[in-house]
Structure formats: structure tokens, C-alpha cells
CSV table of C-alpha atoms in Angstrom, one decimal:
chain,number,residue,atom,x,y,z
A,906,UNK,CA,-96.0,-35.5,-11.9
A,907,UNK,CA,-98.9,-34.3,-10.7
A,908,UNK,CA,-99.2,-33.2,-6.9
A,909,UNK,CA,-102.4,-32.7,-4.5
A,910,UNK,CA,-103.5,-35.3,-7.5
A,911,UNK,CA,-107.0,-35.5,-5.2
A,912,UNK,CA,-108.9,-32.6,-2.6
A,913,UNK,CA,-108.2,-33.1,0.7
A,914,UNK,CA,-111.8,-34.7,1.7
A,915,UNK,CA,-111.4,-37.3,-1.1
A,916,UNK,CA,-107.4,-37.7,0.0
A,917,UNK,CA,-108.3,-38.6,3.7
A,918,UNK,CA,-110.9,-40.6,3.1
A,919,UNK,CA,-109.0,-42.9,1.0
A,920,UNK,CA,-106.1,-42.9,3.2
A,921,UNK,CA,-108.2,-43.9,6.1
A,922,UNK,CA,-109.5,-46.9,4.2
A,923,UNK,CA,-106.3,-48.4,2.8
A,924,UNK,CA,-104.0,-46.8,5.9
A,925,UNK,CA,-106.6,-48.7,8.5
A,926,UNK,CA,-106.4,-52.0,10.6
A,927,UNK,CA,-109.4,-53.5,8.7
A,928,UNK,CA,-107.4,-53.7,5.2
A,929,UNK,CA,-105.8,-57.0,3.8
A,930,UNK,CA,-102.3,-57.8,3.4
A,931,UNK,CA,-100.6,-60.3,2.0
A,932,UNK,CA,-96.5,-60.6,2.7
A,933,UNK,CA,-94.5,-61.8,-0.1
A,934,UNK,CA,-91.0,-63.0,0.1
A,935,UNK,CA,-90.1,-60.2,-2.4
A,936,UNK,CA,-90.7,-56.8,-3.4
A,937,UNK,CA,-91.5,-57.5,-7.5
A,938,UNK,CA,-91.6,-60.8,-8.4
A,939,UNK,CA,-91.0,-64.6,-7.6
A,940,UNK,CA,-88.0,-65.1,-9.7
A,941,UNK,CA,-86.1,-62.0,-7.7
A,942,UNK,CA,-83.6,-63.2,-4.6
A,943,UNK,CA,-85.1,-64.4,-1.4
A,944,UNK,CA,-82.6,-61.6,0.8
A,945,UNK,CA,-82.9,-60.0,3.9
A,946,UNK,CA,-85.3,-56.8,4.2
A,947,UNK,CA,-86.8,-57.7,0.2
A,948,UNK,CA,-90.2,-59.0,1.6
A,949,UNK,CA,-93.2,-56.4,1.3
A,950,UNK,CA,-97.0,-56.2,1.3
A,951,UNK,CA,-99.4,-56.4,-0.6
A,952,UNK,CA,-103.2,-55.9,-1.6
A,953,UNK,CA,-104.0,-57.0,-5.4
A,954,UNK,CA,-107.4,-54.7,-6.1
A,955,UNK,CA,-107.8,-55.2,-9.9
A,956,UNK,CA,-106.2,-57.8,-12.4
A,957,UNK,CA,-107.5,-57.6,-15.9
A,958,UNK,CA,-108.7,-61.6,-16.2
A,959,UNK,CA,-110.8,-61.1,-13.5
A,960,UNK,CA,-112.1,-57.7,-12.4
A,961,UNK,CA,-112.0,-56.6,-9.4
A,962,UNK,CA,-110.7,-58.4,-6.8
A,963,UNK,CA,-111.9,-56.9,-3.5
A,964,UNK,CA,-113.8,-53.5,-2.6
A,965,UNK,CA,-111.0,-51.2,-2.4
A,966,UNK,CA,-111.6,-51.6,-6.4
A,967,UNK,CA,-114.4,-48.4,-6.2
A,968,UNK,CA,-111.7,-46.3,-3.9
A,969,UNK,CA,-108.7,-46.9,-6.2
A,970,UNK,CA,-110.1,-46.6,-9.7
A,971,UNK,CA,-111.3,-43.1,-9.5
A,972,UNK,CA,-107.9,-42.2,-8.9
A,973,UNK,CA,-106.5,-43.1,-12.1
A,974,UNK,CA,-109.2,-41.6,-13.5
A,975,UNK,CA,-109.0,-38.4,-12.2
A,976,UNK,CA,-104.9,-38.7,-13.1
A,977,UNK,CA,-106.2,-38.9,-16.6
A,978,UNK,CA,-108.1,-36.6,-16.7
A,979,UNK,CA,-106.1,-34.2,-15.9
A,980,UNK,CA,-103.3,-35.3,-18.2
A,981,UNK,CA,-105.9,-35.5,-21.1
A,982,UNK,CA,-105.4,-38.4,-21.6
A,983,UNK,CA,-108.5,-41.4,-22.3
A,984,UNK,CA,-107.8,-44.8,-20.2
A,985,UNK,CA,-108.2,-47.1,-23.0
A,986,UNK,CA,-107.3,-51.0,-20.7
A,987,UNK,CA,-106.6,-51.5,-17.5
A,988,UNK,CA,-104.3,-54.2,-16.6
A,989,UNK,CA,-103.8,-54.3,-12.8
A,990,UNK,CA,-104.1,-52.2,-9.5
A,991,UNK,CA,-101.9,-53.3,-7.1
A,992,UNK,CA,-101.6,-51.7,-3.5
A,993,UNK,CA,-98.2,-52.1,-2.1
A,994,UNK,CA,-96.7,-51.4,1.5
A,995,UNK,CA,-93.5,-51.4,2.2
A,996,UNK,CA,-91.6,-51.3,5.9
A,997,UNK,CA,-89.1,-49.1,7.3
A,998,UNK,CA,-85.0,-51.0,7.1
A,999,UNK,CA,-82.4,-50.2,9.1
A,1000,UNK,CA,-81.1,-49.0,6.0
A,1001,UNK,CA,-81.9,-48.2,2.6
A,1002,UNK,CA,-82.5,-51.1,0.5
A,1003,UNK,CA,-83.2,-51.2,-3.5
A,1004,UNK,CA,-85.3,-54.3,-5.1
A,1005,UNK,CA,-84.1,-55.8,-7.9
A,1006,UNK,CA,-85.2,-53.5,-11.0
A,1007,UNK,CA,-88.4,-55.0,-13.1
A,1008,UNK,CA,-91.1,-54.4,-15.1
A,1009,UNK,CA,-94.9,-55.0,-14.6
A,1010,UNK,CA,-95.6,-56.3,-17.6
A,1011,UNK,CA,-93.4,-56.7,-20.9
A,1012,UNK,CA,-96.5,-55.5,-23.1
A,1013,UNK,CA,-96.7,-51.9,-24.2
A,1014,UNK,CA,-98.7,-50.6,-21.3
A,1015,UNK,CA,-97.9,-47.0,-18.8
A,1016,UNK,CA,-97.1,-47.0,-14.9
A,1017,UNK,CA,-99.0,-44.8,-12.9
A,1018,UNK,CA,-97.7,-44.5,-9.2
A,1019,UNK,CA,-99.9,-43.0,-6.5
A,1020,UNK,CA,-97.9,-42.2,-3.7
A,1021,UNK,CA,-100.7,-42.2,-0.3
A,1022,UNK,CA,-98.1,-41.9,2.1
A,1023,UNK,CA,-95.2,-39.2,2.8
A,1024,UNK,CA,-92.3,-41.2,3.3
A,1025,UNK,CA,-89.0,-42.1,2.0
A,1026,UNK,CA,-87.7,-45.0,0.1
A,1027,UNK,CA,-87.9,-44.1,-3.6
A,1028,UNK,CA,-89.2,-45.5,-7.0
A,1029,UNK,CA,-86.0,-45.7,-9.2
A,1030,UNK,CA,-87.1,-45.3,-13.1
A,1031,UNK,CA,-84.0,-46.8,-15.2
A,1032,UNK,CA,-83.3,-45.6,-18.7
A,1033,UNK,CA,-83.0,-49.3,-19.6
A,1034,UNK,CA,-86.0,-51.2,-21.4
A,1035,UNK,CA,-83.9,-54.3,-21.7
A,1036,UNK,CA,-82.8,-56.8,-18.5
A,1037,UNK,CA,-79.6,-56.0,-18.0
A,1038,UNK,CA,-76.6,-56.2,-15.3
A,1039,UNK,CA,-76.4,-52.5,-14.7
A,1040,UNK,CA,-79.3,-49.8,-14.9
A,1041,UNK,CA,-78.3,-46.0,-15.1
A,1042,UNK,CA,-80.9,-43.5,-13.0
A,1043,UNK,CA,-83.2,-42.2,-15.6
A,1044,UNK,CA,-85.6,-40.3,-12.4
A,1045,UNK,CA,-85.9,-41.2,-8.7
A,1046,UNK,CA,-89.4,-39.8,-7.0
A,1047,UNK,CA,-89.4,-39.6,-3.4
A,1048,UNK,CA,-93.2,-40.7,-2.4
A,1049,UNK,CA,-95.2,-37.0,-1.5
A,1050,UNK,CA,-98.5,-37.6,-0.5
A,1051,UNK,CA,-101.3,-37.2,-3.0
A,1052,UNK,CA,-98.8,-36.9,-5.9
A,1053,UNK,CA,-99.0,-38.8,-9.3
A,1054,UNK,CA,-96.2,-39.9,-10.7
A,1055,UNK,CA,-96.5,-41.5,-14.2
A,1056,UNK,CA,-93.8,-43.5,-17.0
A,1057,UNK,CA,-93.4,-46.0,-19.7
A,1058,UNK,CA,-94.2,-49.6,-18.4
A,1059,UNK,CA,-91.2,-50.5,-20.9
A,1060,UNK,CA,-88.8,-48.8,-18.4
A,1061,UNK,CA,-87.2,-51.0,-15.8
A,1062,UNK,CA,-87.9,-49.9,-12.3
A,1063,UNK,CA,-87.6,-50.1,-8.5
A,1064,UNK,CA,-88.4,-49.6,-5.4
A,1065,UNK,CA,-86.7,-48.4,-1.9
A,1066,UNK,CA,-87.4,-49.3,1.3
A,1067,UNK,CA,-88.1,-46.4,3.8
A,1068,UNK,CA,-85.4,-45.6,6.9
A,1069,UNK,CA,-87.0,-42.4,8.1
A,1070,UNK,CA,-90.9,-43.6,8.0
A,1071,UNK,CA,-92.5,-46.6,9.3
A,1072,UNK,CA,-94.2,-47.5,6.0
A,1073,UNK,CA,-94.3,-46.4,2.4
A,1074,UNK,CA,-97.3,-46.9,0.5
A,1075,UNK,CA,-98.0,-46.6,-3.1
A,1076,UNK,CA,-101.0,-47.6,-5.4
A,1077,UNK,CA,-99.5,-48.9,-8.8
A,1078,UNK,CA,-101.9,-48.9,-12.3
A,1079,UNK,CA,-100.7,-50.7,-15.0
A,1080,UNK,CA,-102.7,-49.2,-18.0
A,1081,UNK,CA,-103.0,-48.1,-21.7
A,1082,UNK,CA,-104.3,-45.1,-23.1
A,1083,UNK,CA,-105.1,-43.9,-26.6
């Protein structure tokens, strides 16, 4: 984990662009993917910035990448593909509520989290690489601002709404490194 990931002048300005009235969302009926339940509370938002099959997608692209790149840096670590950056919101509950645990992709690939937001509602990590019909807790990271949170893409994950905050907003890379 790494925390203050970016300075404060480079941390605000990308929080006003993404945190601002001007930026897209798109609503989807779930949190992860298609296949997971349609319940009450599991819809969230959405801005895809980057998919590997097409480039960038929008210009929040030149605001997002330098993140991960500055998160490899200092992990020493050289960005050899980059799959997707995905910018999700996530709205306060009336209680806590966990999606269904996923993964991003099922190639071997690493999640990088960037948390913009302080809020509640966690990322769950699993111990489990497998779908299965019960995960066991390998981490939970509660978002903090300007922190970097990193793990195998093979581990099945999730994510919590917020109960405390209005919104919870983290910037997923799906990557590979050498």
C-alpha cells in the first residue's frame, strides 16, 4: 500500500477533474459484472477511461495513466500491458452492502486500486482464485485518499458500499508488469 501515492497539487487537481459535475457517468445495474444479481442497492457508476482493444476512451486517459505510473515507479516495478482503467463511483446505502466477489479478468494480470476519495465501504481481497460459494477475508482496505493499494488479479474480490460518505470513488488498473 502505498499512501499520499501523489503531492498534494497533483492530488487536487485530479480529484477536481474526476470529483466535478462535468464528468461522465454511466449507471449499471451492478457493481462487477452482467452475470451478478440484479438486487437492491448493487447498481454503481461508472466511467471506462482505457480498454486495451481500443485505447483510450475519453480524456480523463492523460489524468489517470500517470497514476499507475508513478505507483510503479515507486514499487520498482516496469508496466509491461495495460488492460483497462476503469473509474468507479459508488453511493452511500442505508447499510453496508458487499457485491458479489469477482475478478477483472481471468488472465494473469495485477489490480491496482486508487482510492480518490476518503470514505467507507471497502475492497474485500479473498484468498480464493477459484469461483466458489464461500470466500475467506484474505485483506479488507478501507478507501484513504491518495493511497495505492495493489494485489494479484487472480484473487477474487469486492467491493462495499459506503454508509458514512456520500460516495466512494476508486480508479481500478488492470495491468502486467515484468
Amino acid at each position: 500500500m502505498l499512501e499520499r501515492l501523489l503531492g498534494p497539487n497533483l492530488y487536487h487537481n485530479i480529484l477536481s477533474r474526476i470529483d466535478s459535475p462535468t464528468t461522465a457517468w454511466f449507471r449499471g445495474e451492478t457493481s462487477a459484472h452482467d452475470e451478478d444479481p440484479k438486487l437492491a442497492y448493487h447498481s454503481s457508476f461508472c466511467n471506462l477511461v482505457y480498454k486495451k482493444e481500443t485505447g483510450p476512451l475519453n480524456d480523463l486517459f492523460d489524468i489517470t495513466l500517470p497514476i499507475l505510473l508513478i505507483a510503479m515507479d515507486q514499487q520498482q516495478k516496469v508496466l509491461k500491458d495495460l488492460l483497462r482503467i476503469r473509474i468507479g463511483l459508488i453511493t452511500r446505502t442505508p447499510e453496508p452492502i458487499t457485491h458479489p466477489a469477482h475478478k477483472d479478468f481471468h488472465t494473469p494480470h495485477r489490480t491496482g486500486l486508487y482510492y480518490l476519495n476518503q470514505s467507507d465501504g471497502d475492497t474485500i481481497v479473498y484468498n480464493e482464485t477459484q469461483k466458489c460459494s464461500t470466500y475467506t477475508v484474505k485483506q479488507s482496505v478501507t478507501p484513504t485518499a491518495n493511497t495505492w493499494y495493489d494485489f494479484d488479479g487472480a484473487q477474487y474480490h469486492s467491493s462495499a458500499t459506503p454508509t458514512k460518505h456520500e460516495k466512494r470513488i476508486v480508479i481500478t488498473y488492470n495491468y502486467e508488469t515484468d
